[in-house]
Amino acid sequence: MITVALLSRPGLMDPMKAVLARELPGVTVASWPEPAAREADIAVCWKPEAGALASMPKLKLIHAIAAGVDNILSDPTVPDLPLCRIVDPDITSAMTEFVLWSTLYFHRDFDRVVSNSRDGVWQRYEQRAARDRKVGILGLGELGAAAASRLVELGFTVSAWSRSPKTIAGVRAYHGADALDAFLSETEILVSLLPLTASTIGLLNAERLSRLPKGAALVLCSRGEHLVADDLVALLRSGHLRGAVLDVFEQEPLPADHPLWREPGVLVTPHMAAIASWETIALQVAENARRLLRGEPLLNVVDRARGY
Ligand code: NDP
Ligand code: OXD
């Protein structure tokens, strides 16, 4: 039969074991670095230790437990095998909820009134209709496209930026590096849902963030490495930017003494925008395992050349 290796810190992926056993009769599930794991056909991982995947001689498929695969592709020794990621309607819904909440947080001034309420300050702010608020989404893939459409339904003025041309009802779509500045210059609430690749790392730096209009806000749901955090802080302190909801960080968990926790205008959330359940992940791994055994096309295969 088939052997599945779980590469994670001890015990983290154990909830998958029963589901895999139920879905794949006869399967051997082993946790790295047990000897059986080294003989695995399928490796399931988030951020495997460097060289681990290359040391598995029977490996046929690498399966991420996440939507993003940057933590896997960052290892230069990762073997040239099919790499699959998680795509799931519940994750898409969860991300859409997070984007809607973050948008409303700034649009309806919750960032200001939460702070005012702690200080006993009764202050009302002039309200703007959703149609008068420009929300821009970086990345129009599984997650960005769903969030953009929902924002359109709520009446926001929505634009988006992707690598290749896209058409989504009600969304002003930009594509390519040449269009980025024009997209940014008309975005008041910027939501990042890009994959982390060589082309997107450090994209949100002082130069790009300065293109946003004064008073704009950032919602970072993608990866911490997309953002140059010091540049964000400088633009917040200068008053050019209003605030940021940051869900992802270069170092996770964000250390308790990290200054971002206490930076005025920044709200830190713990990489919680969309979390797949172990059941969901295990079911997708099992489906791709069956397809692998039958020689059928795999689901949610990553384009290794693009990096996402
Ligand atoms: P997809 O691969 O479906 O979509 C990626 C989008 O980004 C595509 O529209 C793609 O353009 C665009 N893109 C990629 N590179 C560029 C570039 N250089 N310039 C412009 N656009 C680019 O990804 P998902 O929507 O599934 O996920 C996006 C990311 O969200 C993940 O990679 C992960 O980092 C993050 N994530 C975060 C979670 C959290 O809890 N915070 C949970 C899940 C995911 P094109 O359409 O032209 O190919
Ligand atoms: C991610 C995920 O890619 O949690 O961040 O799926």
CSV table of C-alpha atoms and ligand atoms in Angstrom, one decimal:
chain,number,residue,atom,x,y,z
A,1,MET,CA,0.0,0.0,0.0
A,2,ILE,CA,1.1,3.5,0.6
A,3,THR,CA,3.1,5.3,3.3
A,4,VAL,CA,2.4,8.9,4.3
A,5,ALA,CA,5.0,10.9,6.3
A,6,LEU,CA,3.9,13.7,8.5
A,7,LEU,CA,6.7,16.3,8.8
A,8,SER,CA,5.9,18.7,11.6
A,9,ARG,CA,6.9,19.4,15.2
A,10,PRO,CA,6.0,16.4,17.4
A,11,GLY,CA,2.3,15.6,17.6
A,12,LEU,CA,1.1,18.6,15.7
A,13,MET,CA,-0.3,16.6,12.8
A,14,ASP,CA,-1.5,13.6,14.8
A,15,PRO,CA,-5.2,14.5,14.4
A,16,MET,CA,-4.7,13.6,10.7
A,17,LYS,CA,-3.8,10.0,11.5
A,18,ALA,CA,-7.3,8.6,12.1
A,19,VAL,CA,-8.7,10.3,9.1
A,20,LEU,CA,-6.0,9.0,6.8
A,21,ALA,CA,-6.4,5.5,8.2
A,22,ARG,CA,-10.1,5.6,7.6
A,23,GLU,CA,-9.8,7.0,4.1
A,24,LEU,CA,-6.8,4.9,2.9
A,25,PRO,CA,-7.3,1.3,4.1
A,26,GLY,CA,-3.9,-0.3,4.7
A,27,VAL,CA,-2.0,3.1,4.8
A,28,THR,CA,1.1,3.5,7.0
A,29,VAL,CA,1.3,6.9,8.6
A,30,ALA,CA,4.6,7.8,10.2
A,31,SER,CA,5.8,10.9,11.8
A,32,TRP,CA,9.2,12.4,10.8
A,33,PRO,CA,11.9,11.3,11.6
A,34,GLU,CA,10.7,7.8,12.3
A,35,PRO,CA,12.4,5.2,10.0
A,36,ALA,CA,9.1,4.4,8.2
A,37,ALA,CA,8.7,8.1,7.4
A,38,ARG,CA,11.9,8.1,5.5
A,39,GLU,CA,10.4,5.4,3.2
A,40,ALA,CA,7.3,7.4,2.5
A,41,ASP,CA,5.5,7.9,-0.9
A,42,ILE,CA,3.8,11.1,0.2
A,43,ALA,CA,5.2,13.8,2.5
A,44,VAL,CA,2.7,16.1,4.2
A,45,CYS,CA,4.3,19.3,5.5
A,46,TRP,CA,4.2,23.1,6.3
A,47,LYS,CA,7.8,24.0,6.7
A,48,PRO,CA,9.9,20.8,6.5
A,49,GLU,CA,13.5,20.9,7.8
A,50,ALA,CA,15.9,21.7,5.0
A,51,GLY,CA,17.0,18.6,3.2
A,52,ALA,CA,14.3,16.3,4.7
A,53,LEU,CA,12.3,15.9,1.5
A,54,ALA,CA,15.5,15.3,-0.6
A,55,SER,CA,16.4,12.5,1.8
A,56,MET,CA,13.3,10.4,1.1
A,57,PRO,CA,14.2,8.1,-1.8
A,58,LYS,CA,10.6,6.7,-2.5
A,59,LEU,CA,8.9,10.1,-2.4
A,60,LYS,CA,6.3,10.7,-5.2
A,61,LEU,CA,4.2,13.6,-3.9
A,62,ILE,CA,4.7,16.5,-1.6
A,63,HIS,CA,1.5,17.8,0.0
A,64,ALA,CA,1.3,21.1,1.8
A,65,ILE,CA,-1.1,21.5,4.7
A,66,ALA,CA,-1.7,25.1,3.6
A,67,ALA,CA,-2.7,27.3,0.7
A,68,GLY,CA,0.8,28.8,0.4
A,69,VAL,CA,3.8,26.7,-0.4
A,70,ASP,CA,6.6,29.2,0.1
A,71,ASN,CA,7.9,27.4,3.2
A,72,ILE,CA,8.4,24.3,1.1
A,73,LEU,CA,9.9,25.8,-2.0
A,74,SER,CA,12.3,27.9,0.0
A,75,ASP,CA,14.4,24.7,0.5
A,76,PRO,CA,16.7,24.6,-2.6
A,77,THR,CA,17.0,20.8,-2.2
A,78,VAL,CA,13.3,20.1,-2.5
A,79,PRO,CA,12.9,17.4,-5.1
A,80,ASP,CA,11.2,18.1,-8.5
A,81,LEU,CA,8.0,16.2,-7.7
A,82,PRO,CA,4.4,17.1,-7.8
A,83,LEU,CA,3.5,19.6,-5.1
A,84,CYS,CA,-0.1,20.1,-4.0
A,85,ARG,CA,-1.7,22.7,-1.8
A,86,ILE,CA,-5.0,23.0,0.1
A,87,VAL,CA,-7.9,24.7,-1.6
A,88,ASP,CA,-11.2,24.5,0.2
A,89,PRO,CA,-14.5,26.4,0.3
A,90,ASP,CA,-14.4,26.7,4.1
A,91,ILE,CA,-10.9,28.3,3.9
A,92,THR,CA,-12.1,30.7,1.2
A,93,SER,CA,-15.2,31.6,3.3
A,94,ALA,CA,-13.1,32.2,6.3
A,95,MET,CA,-10.7,34.4,4.4
A,96,THR,CA,-13.6,36.4,3.0
A,97,GLU,CA,-14.9,36.9,6.5
A,98,PHE,CA,-11.6,38.1,7.7
A,99,VAL,CA,-11.2,40.5,4.7
A,100,LEU,CA,-14.8,41.9,5.2
A,101,TRP,CA,-14.2,42.3,9.0
A,102,SER,CA,-10.8,44.2,8.4
A,103,THR,CA,-12.4,46.3,5.7
A,104,LEU,CA,-15.3,47.3,8.0
A,105,TYR,CA,-12.8,47.9,10.9
A,106,PHE,CA,-11.4,50.8,9.0
A,107,HIS,CA,-14.4,51.8,6.9
A,108,ARG,CA,-16.7,52.1,9.9
A,109,ASP,CA,-13.9,53.6,12.1
A,110,PHE,CA,-13.8,50.7,14.6
A,111,ASP,CA,-10.0,51.3,14.8
A,112,ARG,CA,-10.7,54.7,16.2
A,113,VAL,CA,-13.7,54.0,18.4
A,114,VAL,CA,-12.2,50.9,20.1
A,115,SER,CA,-9.3,53.1,21.2
A,116,ASN,CA,-11.7,56.0,22.2
A,117,SER,CA,-13.9,53.7,24.2
A,118,ARG,CA,-10.9,52.7,26.3
A,119,ASP,CA,-10.3,56.4,27.0
A,120,GLY,CA,-13.9,57.3,27.6
A,121,VAL,CA,-14.0,59.5,24.5
A,122,TRP,CA,-17.4,59.9,22.8
A,123,GLN,CA,-16.6,60.9,19.3
A,124,ARG,CA,-18.6,60.3,16.1
A,125,TYR,CA,-17.0,60.3,12.7
A,126,GLU,CA,-18.5,61.3,9.4
A,127,GLN,CA,-19.7,58.1,7.7
A,128,ARG,CA,-19.1,57.3,4.1
A,129,ALA,CA,-21.2,55.0,2.0
A,130,ALA,CA,-19.5,51.7,0.9
A,131,ARG,CA,-19.6,52.9,-2.7
A,132,ASP,CA,-17.3,55.8,-1.7
A,133,ARG,CA,-14.7,53.5,-0.2
A,134,LYS,CA,-12.0,52.1,-2.5
A,135,VAL,CA,-10.8,48.7,-1.5
A,136,GLY,CA,-7.9,47.1,-3.5
A,137,ILE,CA,-7.0,43.4,-3.4
A,138,LEU,CA,-3.5,42.2,-4.3
A,139,GLY,CA,-3.9,38.8,-5.8
A,140,LEU,CA,-7.0,37.5,-7.5
A,141,GLY,CA,-6.7,33.8,-7.0
A,142,GLU,CA,-8.9,31.4,-5.0
A,143,LEU,CA,-9.0,33.8,-2.0
A,144,GLY,CA,-8.6,37.2,-3.5
A,145,ALA,CA,-11.3,36.7,-6.1
A,146,ALA,CA,-13.9,35.5,-3.5
A,147,ALA,CA,-13.2,38.4,-1.2
A,148,ALA,CA,-13.3,40.9,-4.1
A,149,SER,CA,-16.7,39.6,-5.2
A,150,ARG,CA,-18.2,39.7,-1.7
A,151,LEU,CA,-17.0,43.3,-1.2
A,152,VAL,CA,-18.6,44.2,-4.5
A,153,GLU,CA,-21.9,42.7,-3.2
A,154,LEU,CA,-21.6,44.9,-0.2
A,155,GLY,CA,-21.3,47.9,-2.4
A,156,PHE,CA,-17.6,48.8,-2.0
A,157,THR,CA,-15.7,50.2,-5.0
A,158,VAL,CA,-13.3,47.3,-5.6
A,159,SER,CA,-10.1,47.0,-7.7
A,160,ALA,CA,-7.6,44.2,-7.8
A,161,TRP,CA,-4.2,43.4,-9.1
A,162,SER,CA,-2.9,40.1,-10.5
A,163,ARG,CA,-0.1,38.8,-12.7
A,164,SER,CA,-2.3,37.9,-15.7
A,165,PRO,CA,-5.5,39.6,-16.9
A,166,LYS,CA,-8.7,38.7,-15.0
A,167,THR,CA,-12.3,39.6,-15.4
A,168,ILE,CA,-14.5,39.6,-12.3
A,169,ALA,CA,-18.0,41.3,-12.3
A,170,GLY,CA,-17.8,44.7,-10.6
A,171,VAL,CA,-14.1,44.6,-10.0
A,172,ARG,CA,-11.6,47.0,-11.7
A,173,ALA,CA,-8.9,44.6,-12.6
A,174,TYR,CA,-5.2,45.6,-13.1
A,175,HIS,CA,-2.4,43.2,-14.0
A,176,GLY,CA,1.3,43.2,-14.3
A,177,ALA,CA,4.1,45.2,-12.7
A,178,ASP,CA,3.5,48.3,-14.8
A,179,ALA,CA,-0.1,48.7,-13.5
A,180,LEU,CA,0.8,48.4,-9.8
A,181,ASP,CA,1.3,52.1,-9.1
A,182,ALA,CA,-2.0,53.0,-10.8
A,183,PHE,CA,-3.8,50.4,-8.7
A,184,LEU,CA,-2.2,51.5,-5.5
A,185,SER,CA,-2.9,55.2,-6.1
A,186,GLU,CA,-6.7,54.5,-6.0
A,187,THR,CA,-6.7,52.1,-3.0
A,188,GLU,CA,-7.8,53.3,0.4
A,189,ILE,CA,-7.9,49.9,2.0
A,190,LEU,CA,-5.2,47.6,0.6
A,191,VAL,CA,-5.6,43.8,1.2
A,192,SER,CA,-2.7,41.5,0.4
A,193,LEU,CA,-3.6,38.0,-0.8
A,194,LEU,CA,-0.5,37.3,-2.9
A,195,PRO,CA,1.6,34.1,-2.7
A,196,LEU,CA,5.2,34.7,-1.5
A,197,THR,CA,7.5,34.3,-4.5
A,198,ALA,CA,10.7,35.8,-5.8
A,199,SER,CA,8.5,38.4,-7.5
A,200,THR,CA,6.4,39.4,-4.5
A,201,ILE,CA,8.9,39.3,-1.6
A,202,GLY,CA,9.3,42.8,-0.1
A,203,LEU,CA,6.7,44.2,-2.5
A,204,LEU,CA,5.1,46.3,0.2
A,205,ASN,CA,8.0,48.7,0.9
A,206,ALA,CA,8.2,52.4,1.4
A,207,GLU,CA,8.1,53.2,-2.3
A,208,ARG,CA,4.9,51.1,-2.9
A,209,LEU,CA,3.1,52.0,0.3
A,210,SER,CA,3.7,55.7,-0.4
A,211,ARG,CA,1.7,55.4,-3.6
A,212,LEU,CA,-1.4,54.7,-1.5
A,213,PRO,CA,-3.4,57.9,-0.8
A,214,LYS,CA,-2.9,59.6,2.6
A,215,GLY,CA,-5.0,57.9,5.2
A,216,ALA,CA,-5.0,54.5,3.6
A,217,ALA,CA,-4.9,51.3,5.6
A,218,LEU,CA,-3.2,47.9,5.0
A,219,VAL,CA,-4.6,44.4,5.6
A,220,LEU,CA,-1.9,41.8,5.4
A,221,CYS,CA,-3.2,38.3,5.1
A,222,SER,CA,-0.6,36.8,2.8
A,223,ARG,CA,2.9,36.5,4.2
A,224,GLY,CA,5.0,38.6,6.5
A,225,GLU,CA,7.8,38.7,4.0
A,226,HIS,CA,5.6,40.7,1.6
A,227,LEU,CA,5.9,43.7,3.9
A,228,VAL,CA,8.9,45.8,4.9
A,229,ALA,CA,7.6,46.3,8.5
A,230,ASP,CA,10.0,49.2,9.3
A,231,ASP,CA,8.7,51.1,6.2
A,232,LEU,CA,5.1,50.5,7.3
A,233,VAL,CA,5.9,51.9,10.8
A,234,ALA,CA,7.6,55.0,9.3
A,235,LEU,CA,4.5,55.7,7.1
A,236,LEU,CA,2.2,55.2,10.1
A,237,ARG,CA,4.2,57.5,12.3
A,238,SER,CA,4.5,60.2,9.5
A,239,GLY,CA,0.6,60.1,9.3
A,240,HIS,CA,0.7,59.0,5.6
A,241,LEU,CA,-1.0,55.7,6.6
A,242,ARG,CA,-3.8,55.3,9.0
A,243,GLY,CA,-3.4,51.8,10.3
A,244,ALA,CA,-2.8,48.1,9.5
A,245,VAL,CA,-4.2,44.7,10.4
A,246,LEU,CA,-1.3,42.3,10.3
A,247,ASP,CA,-2.1,38.6,10.3
A,248,VAL,CA,1.2,37.2,9.1
A,249,PHE,CA,4.8,37.9,10.1
A,250,GLU,CA,8.4,37.0,9.1
A,251,GLN,CA,8.7,35.3,12.5
A,252,GLU,CA,5.7,33.4,13.8
A,253,PRO,CA,4.6,33.4,16.5
A,254,LEU,CA,5.4,37.1,16.7
A,255,PRO,CA,7.6,37.4,19.8
A,256,ALA,CA,5.9,39.0,22.8
A,257,ASP,CA,8.4,41.7,22.9
A,258,HIS,CA,8.2,42.6,19.2
A,259,PRO,CA,7.4,46.3,18.8
A,260,LEU,CA,4.6,45.7,16.3
A,261,TRP,CA,2.4,44.5,19.1
A,262,ARG,CA,2.5,48.0,20.6
A,263,GLU,CA,2.7,50.2,17.5
A,264,PRO,CA,-0.2,52.6,17.5
A,265,GLY,CA,-2.5,51.9,14.6
A,266,VAL,CA,-1.3,48.3,14.2
A,267,LEU,CA,-3.6,45.4,15.1
A,268,VAL,CA,-1.8,42.0,15.3
A,269,THR,CA,-3.8,38.8,14.7
A,270,PRO,CA,-2.1,35.4,15.0
A,271,HIS,CA,-2.2,34.0,11.4
A,272,MET,CA,-5.8,33.2,11.9
A,273,ALA,CA,-7.4,34.7,8.8
A,274,ALA,CA,-8.2,31.2,7.4
A,275,ILE,CA,-7.3,28.0,9.2
A,276,ALA,CA,-7.9,24.7,7.5
A,277,SER,CA,-9.2,21.9,9.8
A,278,TRP,CA,-7.0,18.8,10.1
A,279,GLU,CA,-10.0,16.8,8.8
A,280,THR,CA,-10.1,19.0,5.6
A,281,ILE,CA,-6.4,18.7,5.1
A,282,ALA,CA,-6.4,14.9,5.6
A,283,LEU,CA,-9.3,14.4,3.2
A,284,GLN,CA,-7.5,16.4,0.5
A,285,VAL,CA,-4.3,14.4,1.1
A,286,ALA,CA,-6.3,11.1,1.0
A,287,GLU,CA,-8.0,12.1,-2.3
A,288,ASN,CA,-4.6,13.0,-3.9
A,289,ALA,CA,-3.2,9.7,-2.5
A,290,ARG,CA,-6.0,7.7,-4.3
A,291,ARG,CA,-5.4,9.7,-7.5
A,292,LEU,CA,-1.6,9.0,-7.2
A,293,LEU,CA,-2.3,5.2,-6.8
A,294,ARG,CA,-4.7,5.2,-9.8
A,295,GLY,CA,-2.4,7.3,-11.9
A,296,GLU,CA,-5.1,10.1,-12.2
A,297,PRO,CA,-4.4,13.9,-12.3
A,298,LEU,CA,-3.8,15.3,-8.9
A,299,LEU,CA,-5.8,18.2,-7.4
A,300,ASN,CA,-4.5,21.7,-6.6
A,301,VAL,CA,-1.0,21.1,-8.1
A,302,VAL,CA,1.3,24.1,-7.7
A,303,ASP,CA,3.1,25.5,-10.8
A,304,ARG,CA,6.7,25.1,-9.6
A,305,ALA,CA,8.0,27.6,-12.2
A,306,ARG,CA,5.6,30.4,-11.0
A,307,GLY,CA,6.1,29.4,-7.3
A,308,TYR,CA,2.4,29.3,-6.5
B,1,NDP,P1,-3.7,31.6,-5.6
B,1,NDP,O1,-2.5,30.9,-6.1
B,1,NDP,O2,-5.0,31.0,-5.9
B,1,NDP,O3,-3.7,33.1,-6.2
B,1,NDP,C1,-2.6,33.9,-6.2
B,1,NDP,C2,-3.0,35.3,-6.9
B,1,NDP,O4,-1.8,36.1,-6.8
B,1,NDP,C3,-3.2,35.1,-8.4
B,1,NDP,O5,-4.3,35.9,-8.8
B,1,NDP,C4,-1.9,35.5,-9.0
B,1,NDP,O6,-2.1,36.1,-10.3
B,1,NDP,C5,-1.5,36.6,-8.1
B,1,NDP,N1,0.0,36.8,-8.2
B,1,NDP,C6,1.0,35.9,-8.0
B,1,NDP,N2,2.2,36.5,-8.3
B,1,NDP,C7,1.9,37.7,-8.7
B,1,NDP,C8,2.7,38.8,-9.1
B,1,NDP,N3,4.0,38.7,-9.2
B,1,NDP,N4,2.1,40.0,-9.5
B,1,NDP,C9,0.8,40.1,-9.4
B,1,NDP,N5,-0.1,39.1,-9.0
B,1,NDP,C10,0.5,37.9,-8.7
B,1,NDP,O7,-3.5,31.8,-4.0
B,1,NDP,P2,-4.6,31.8,-2.9
B,1,NDP,O8,-5.6,32.9,-3.2
B,1,NDP,O9,-5.1,30.4,-2.7
B,1,NDP,O10,-3.8,32.2,-1.6
B,1,NDP,C11,-3.0,33.4,-1.6
B,1,NDP,C12,-2.1,33.5,-0.4
B,1,NDP,O11,-2.9,33.7,0.8
B,1,NDP,C13,-1.3,32.2,-0.1
B,1,NDP,O12,-0.2,32.0,-0.9
B,1,NDP,C14,-0.9,32.4,1.4
B,1,NDP,O13,0.3,33.1,1.4
B,1,NDP,C15,-2.0,33.3,1.9
B,1,NDP,N6,-2.9,32.6,2.9
B,1,NDP,C16,-3.0,33.1,4.2
B,1,NDP,C17,-3.8,32.6,5.1
B,1,NDP,C18,-3.9,33.2,6.5
B,1,NDP,O14,-4.5,32.6,7.3
B,1,NDP,N7,-3.3,34.4,6.7
B,1,NDP,C19,-4.6,31.4,4.8
B,1,NDP,C20,-4.5,30.9,3.4
B,1,NDP,C21,-3.6,31.5,2.5
B,1,NDP,P3,-2.6,35.2,-11.6
B,1,NDP,O15,-4.1,35.0,-11.2
B,1,NDP,O16,-2.4,36.1,-12.7
B,1,NDP,O17,-1.9,33.9,-11.6
B,2,OXD,C1,-1.6,29.6,4.6
B,2,OXD,C2,-2.6,28.7,5.1
B,2,OXD,O1,-1.1,29.4,3.5
B,2,OXD,O2,-2.8,28.8,6.4
B,2,OXD,O3,-1.2,30.6,5.3
B,2,OXD,O4,-3.2,28.0,4.4
